[in-house]
GROMACS .gro file of N, CA, C and O in nm:
model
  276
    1UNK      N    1  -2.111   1.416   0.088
    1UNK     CA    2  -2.044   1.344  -0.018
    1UNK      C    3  -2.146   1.252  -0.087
    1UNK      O    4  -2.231   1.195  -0.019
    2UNK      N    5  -2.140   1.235  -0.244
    2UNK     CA    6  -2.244   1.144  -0.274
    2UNK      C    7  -2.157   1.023  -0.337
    2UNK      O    8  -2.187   0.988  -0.451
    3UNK      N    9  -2.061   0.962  -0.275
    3UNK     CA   10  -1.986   0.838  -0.315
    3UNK      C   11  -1.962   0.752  -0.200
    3UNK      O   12  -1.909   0.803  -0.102
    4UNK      N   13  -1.990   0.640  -0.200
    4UNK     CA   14  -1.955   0.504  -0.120
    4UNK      C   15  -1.792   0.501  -0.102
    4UNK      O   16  -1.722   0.477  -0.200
    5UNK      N   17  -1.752   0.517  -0.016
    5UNK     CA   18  -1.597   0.407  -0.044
    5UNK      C   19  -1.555   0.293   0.012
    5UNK      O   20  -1.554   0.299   0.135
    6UNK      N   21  -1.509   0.163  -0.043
    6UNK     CA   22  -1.455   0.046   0.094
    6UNK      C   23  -1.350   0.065   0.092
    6UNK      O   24  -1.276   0.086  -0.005
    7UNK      N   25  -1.315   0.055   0.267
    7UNK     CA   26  -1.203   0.062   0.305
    7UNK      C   27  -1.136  -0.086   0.348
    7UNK      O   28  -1.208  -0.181   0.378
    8UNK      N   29  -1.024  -0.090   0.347
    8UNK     CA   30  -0.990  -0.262   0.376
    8UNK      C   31  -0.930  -0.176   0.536
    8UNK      O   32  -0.936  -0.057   0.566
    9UNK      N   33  -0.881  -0.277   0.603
    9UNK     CA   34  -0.868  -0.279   0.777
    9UNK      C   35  -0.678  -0.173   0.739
    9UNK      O   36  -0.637  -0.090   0.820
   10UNK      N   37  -0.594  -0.209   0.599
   10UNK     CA   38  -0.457  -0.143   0.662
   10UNK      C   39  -0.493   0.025   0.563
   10UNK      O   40  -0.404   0.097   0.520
   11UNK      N   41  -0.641   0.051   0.547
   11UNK     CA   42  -0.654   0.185   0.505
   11UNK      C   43  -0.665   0.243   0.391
   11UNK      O   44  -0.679   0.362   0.361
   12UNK      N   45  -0.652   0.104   0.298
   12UNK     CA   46  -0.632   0.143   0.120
   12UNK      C   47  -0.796   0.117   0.096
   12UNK      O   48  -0.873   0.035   0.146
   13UNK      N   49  -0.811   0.205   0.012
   13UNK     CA   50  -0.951   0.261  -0.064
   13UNK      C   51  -0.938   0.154  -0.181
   13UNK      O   52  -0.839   0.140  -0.253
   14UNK      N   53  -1.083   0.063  -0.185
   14UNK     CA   54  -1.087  -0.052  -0.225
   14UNK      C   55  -1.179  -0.029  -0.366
   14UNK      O   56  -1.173  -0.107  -0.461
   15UNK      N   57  -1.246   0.064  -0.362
   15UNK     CA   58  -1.399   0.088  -0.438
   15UNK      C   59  -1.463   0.198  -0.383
   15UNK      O   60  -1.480   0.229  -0.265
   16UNK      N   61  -1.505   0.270  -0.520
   16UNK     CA   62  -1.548   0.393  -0.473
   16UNK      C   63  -1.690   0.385  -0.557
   16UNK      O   64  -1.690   0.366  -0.679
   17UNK      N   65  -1.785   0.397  -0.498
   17UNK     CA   66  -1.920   0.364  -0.533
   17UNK      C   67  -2.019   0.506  -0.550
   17UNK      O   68  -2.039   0.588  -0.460
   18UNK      N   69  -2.084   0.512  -0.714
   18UNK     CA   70  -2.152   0.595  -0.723
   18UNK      C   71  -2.260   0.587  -0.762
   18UNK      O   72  -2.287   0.510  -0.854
   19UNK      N   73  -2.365   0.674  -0.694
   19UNK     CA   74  -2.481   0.564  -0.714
   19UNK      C   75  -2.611   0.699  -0.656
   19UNK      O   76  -2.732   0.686  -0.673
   20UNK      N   77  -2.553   0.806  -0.595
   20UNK     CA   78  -2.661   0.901  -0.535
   20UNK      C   79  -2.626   1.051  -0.590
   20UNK      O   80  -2.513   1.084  -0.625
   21UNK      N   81  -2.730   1.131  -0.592
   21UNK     CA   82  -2.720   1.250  -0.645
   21UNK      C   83  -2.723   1.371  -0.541
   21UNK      O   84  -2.743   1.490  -0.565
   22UNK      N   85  -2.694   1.300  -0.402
   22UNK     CA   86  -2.692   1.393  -0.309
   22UNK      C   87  -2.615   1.304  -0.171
   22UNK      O   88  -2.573   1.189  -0.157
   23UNK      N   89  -2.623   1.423  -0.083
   23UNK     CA   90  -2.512   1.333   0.016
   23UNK      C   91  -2.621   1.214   0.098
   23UNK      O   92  -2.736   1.216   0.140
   24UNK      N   93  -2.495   1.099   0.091
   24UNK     CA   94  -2.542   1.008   0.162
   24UNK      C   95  -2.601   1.037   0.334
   24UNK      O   96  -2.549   1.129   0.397
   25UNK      N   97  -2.675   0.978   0.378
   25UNK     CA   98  -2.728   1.003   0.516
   25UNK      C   99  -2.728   0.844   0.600
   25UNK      O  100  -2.793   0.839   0.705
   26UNK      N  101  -2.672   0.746   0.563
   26UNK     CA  102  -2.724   0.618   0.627
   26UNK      C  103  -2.646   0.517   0.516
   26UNK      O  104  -2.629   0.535   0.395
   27UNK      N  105  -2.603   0.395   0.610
   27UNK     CA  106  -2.559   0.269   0.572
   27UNK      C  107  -2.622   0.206   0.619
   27UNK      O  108  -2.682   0.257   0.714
   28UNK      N  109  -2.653   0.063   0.588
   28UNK     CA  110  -2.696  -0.073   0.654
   28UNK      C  111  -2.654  -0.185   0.603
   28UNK      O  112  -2.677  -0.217   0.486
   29UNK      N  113  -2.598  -0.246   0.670
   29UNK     CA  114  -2.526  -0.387   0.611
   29UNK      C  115  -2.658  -0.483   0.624
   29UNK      O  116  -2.753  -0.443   0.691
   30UNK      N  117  -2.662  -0.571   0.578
   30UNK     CA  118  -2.740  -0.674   0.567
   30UNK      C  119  -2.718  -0.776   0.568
   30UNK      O  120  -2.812  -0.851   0.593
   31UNK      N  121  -2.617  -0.821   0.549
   31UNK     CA  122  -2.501  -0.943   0.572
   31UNK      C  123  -2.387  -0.951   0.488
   31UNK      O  124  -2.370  -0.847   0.425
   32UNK      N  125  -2.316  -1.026   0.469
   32UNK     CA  126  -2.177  -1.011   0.412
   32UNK      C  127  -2.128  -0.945   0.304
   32UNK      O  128  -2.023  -0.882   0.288
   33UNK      N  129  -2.296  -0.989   0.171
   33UNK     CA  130  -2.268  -0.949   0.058
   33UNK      C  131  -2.334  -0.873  -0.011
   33UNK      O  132  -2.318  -0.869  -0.133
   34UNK      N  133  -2.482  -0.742   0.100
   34UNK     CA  134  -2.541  -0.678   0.046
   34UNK      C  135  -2.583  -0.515   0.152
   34UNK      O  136  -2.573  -0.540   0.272
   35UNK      N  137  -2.611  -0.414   0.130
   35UNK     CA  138  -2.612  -0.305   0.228
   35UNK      C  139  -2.699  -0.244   0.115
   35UNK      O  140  -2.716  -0.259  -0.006
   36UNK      N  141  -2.755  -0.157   0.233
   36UNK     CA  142  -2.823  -0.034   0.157
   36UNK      C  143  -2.787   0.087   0.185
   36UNK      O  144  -2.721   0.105   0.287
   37UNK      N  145  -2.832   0.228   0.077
   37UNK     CA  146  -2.766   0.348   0.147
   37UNK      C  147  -2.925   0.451   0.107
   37UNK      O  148  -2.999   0.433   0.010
   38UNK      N  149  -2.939   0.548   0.210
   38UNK     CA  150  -3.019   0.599   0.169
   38UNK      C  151  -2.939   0.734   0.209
   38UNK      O  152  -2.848   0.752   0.290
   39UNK      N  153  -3.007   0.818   0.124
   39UNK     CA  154  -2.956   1.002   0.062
   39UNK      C  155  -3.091   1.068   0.065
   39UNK      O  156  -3.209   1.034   0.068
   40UNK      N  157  -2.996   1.208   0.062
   40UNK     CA  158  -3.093   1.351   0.019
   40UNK      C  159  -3.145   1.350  -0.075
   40UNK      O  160  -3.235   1.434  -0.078
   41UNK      N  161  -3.130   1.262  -0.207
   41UNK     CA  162  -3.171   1.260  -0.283
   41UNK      C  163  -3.315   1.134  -0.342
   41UNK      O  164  -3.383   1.094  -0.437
   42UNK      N  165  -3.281   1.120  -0.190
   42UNK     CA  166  -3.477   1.086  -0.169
   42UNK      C  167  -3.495   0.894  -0.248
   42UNK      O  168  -3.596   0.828  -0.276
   43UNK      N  169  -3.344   0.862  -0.261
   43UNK     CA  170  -3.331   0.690  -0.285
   43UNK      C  171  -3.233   0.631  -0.190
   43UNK      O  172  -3.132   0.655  -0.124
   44UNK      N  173  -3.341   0.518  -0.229
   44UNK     CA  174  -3.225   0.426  -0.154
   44UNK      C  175  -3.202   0.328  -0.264
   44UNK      O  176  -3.277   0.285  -0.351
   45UNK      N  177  -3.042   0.299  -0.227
   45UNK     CA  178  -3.006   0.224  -0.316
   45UNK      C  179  -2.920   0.093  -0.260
   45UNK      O  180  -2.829   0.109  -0.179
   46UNK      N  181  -2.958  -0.044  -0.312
   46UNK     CA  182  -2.947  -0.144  -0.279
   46UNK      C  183  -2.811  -0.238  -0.369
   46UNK      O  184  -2.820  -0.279  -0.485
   47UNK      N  185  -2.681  -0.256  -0.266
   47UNK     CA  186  -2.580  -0.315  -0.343
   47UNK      C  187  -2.563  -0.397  -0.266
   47UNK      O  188  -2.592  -0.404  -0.147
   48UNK      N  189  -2.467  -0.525  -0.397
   48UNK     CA  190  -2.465  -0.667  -0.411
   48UNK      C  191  -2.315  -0.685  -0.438
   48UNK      O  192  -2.263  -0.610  -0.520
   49UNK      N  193  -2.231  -0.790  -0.366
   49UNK     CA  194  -2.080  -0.778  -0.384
   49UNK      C  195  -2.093  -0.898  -0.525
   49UNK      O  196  -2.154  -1.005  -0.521
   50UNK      N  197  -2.044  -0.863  -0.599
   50UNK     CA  198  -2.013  -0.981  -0.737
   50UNK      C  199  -1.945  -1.102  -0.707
   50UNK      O  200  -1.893  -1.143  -0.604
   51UNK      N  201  -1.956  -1.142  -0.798
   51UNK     CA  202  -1.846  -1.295  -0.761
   51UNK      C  203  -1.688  -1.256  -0.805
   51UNK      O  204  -1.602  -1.343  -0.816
   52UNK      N  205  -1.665  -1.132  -0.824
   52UNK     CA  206  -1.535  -1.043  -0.867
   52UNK      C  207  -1.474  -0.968  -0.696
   52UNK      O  208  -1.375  -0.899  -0.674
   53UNK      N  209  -1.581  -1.018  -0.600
   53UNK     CA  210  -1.534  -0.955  -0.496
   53UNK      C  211  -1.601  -0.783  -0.481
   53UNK      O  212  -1.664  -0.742  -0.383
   54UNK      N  213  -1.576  -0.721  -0.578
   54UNK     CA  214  -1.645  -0.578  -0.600
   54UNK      C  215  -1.808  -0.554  -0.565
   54UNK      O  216  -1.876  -0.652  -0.595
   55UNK      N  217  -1.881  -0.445  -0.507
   55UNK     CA  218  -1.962  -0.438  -0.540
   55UNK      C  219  -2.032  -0.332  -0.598
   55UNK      O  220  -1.990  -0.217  -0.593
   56UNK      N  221  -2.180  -0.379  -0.678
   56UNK     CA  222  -2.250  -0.319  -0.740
   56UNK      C  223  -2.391  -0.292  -0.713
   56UNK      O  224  -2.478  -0.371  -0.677
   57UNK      N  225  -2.401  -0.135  -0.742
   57UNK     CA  226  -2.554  -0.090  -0.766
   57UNK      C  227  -2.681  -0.221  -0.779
   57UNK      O  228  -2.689  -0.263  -0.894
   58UNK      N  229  -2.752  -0.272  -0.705
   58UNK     CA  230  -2.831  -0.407  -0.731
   58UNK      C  231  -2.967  -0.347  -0.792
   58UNK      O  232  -3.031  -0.400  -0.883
   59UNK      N  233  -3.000  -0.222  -0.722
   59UNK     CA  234  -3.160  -0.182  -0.708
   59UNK      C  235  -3.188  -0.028  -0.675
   59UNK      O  236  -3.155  -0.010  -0.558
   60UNK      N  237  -3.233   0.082  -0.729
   60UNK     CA  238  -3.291   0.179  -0.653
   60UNK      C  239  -3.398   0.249  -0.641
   60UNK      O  240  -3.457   0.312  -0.729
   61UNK      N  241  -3.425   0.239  -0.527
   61UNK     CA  242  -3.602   0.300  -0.489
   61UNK      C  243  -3.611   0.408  -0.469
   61UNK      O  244  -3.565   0.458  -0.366
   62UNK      N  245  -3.686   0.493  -0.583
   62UNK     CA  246  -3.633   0.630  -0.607
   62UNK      C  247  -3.802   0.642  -0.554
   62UNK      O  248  -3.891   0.561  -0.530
   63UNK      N  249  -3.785   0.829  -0.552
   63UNK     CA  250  -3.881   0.950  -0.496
   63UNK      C  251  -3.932   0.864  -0.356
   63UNK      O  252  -4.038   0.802  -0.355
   64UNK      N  253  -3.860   0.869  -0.267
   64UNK     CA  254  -3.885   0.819  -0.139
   64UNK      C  255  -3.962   0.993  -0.095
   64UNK      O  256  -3.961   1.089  -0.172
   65UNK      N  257  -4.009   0.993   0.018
   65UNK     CA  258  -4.086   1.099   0.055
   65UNK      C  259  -3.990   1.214   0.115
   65UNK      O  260  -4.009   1.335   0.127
   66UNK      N  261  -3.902   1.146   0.140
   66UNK     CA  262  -3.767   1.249   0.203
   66UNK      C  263  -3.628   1.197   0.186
   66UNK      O  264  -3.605   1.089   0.131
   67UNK      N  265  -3.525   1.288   0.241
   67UNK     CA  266  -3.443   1.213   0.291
   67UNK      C  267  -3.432   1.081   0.339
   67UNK      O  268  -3.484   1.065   0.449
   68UNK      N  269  -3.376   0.974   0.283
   68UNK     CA  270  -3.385   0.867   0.413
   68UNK      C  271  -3.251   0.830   0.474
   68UNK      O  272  -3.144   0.813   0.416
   69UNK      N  273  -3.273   0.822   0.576
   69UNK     CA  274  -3.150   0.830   0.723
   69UNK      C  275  -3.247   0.685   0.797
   69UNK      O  276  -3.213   0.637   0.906
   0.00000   0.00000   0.00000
């Protein structure tokens, strides 16, 4: 799949995040209000929750050497 989704704890789909051109391989939280995801499509991409609560695309570090997982 190449979309993010947040889920809240009673199961409703909060945000659906697009941001990769291939399937995701890896999450990492970083603390409350930022994570990274890296894909097949050889970026990683770095999101930031807004002051709207939502979050957004912050940064992406494209032609990584591979996959990153």
């Amino acid at each position: 799949d190449k979309v993010i989704k947040i889920w809240n704890t009673a199961g409703k789909c909060l945000q659906t995040l697009t941001g990769h051109e291939n399937s995701i391989l890896c999450i990492e939280k970083l603390n409350a209000d930022t994570f990274i995801s890296g894909s097949r499509d050889q970026q990683i991409n770095v999101w930031r929750r807004q002051f709207s609560g939502a979050f957004r695309l912050a940064t992406s570090i494209h032609n990584h050497s591979a996959g990153s997982s």
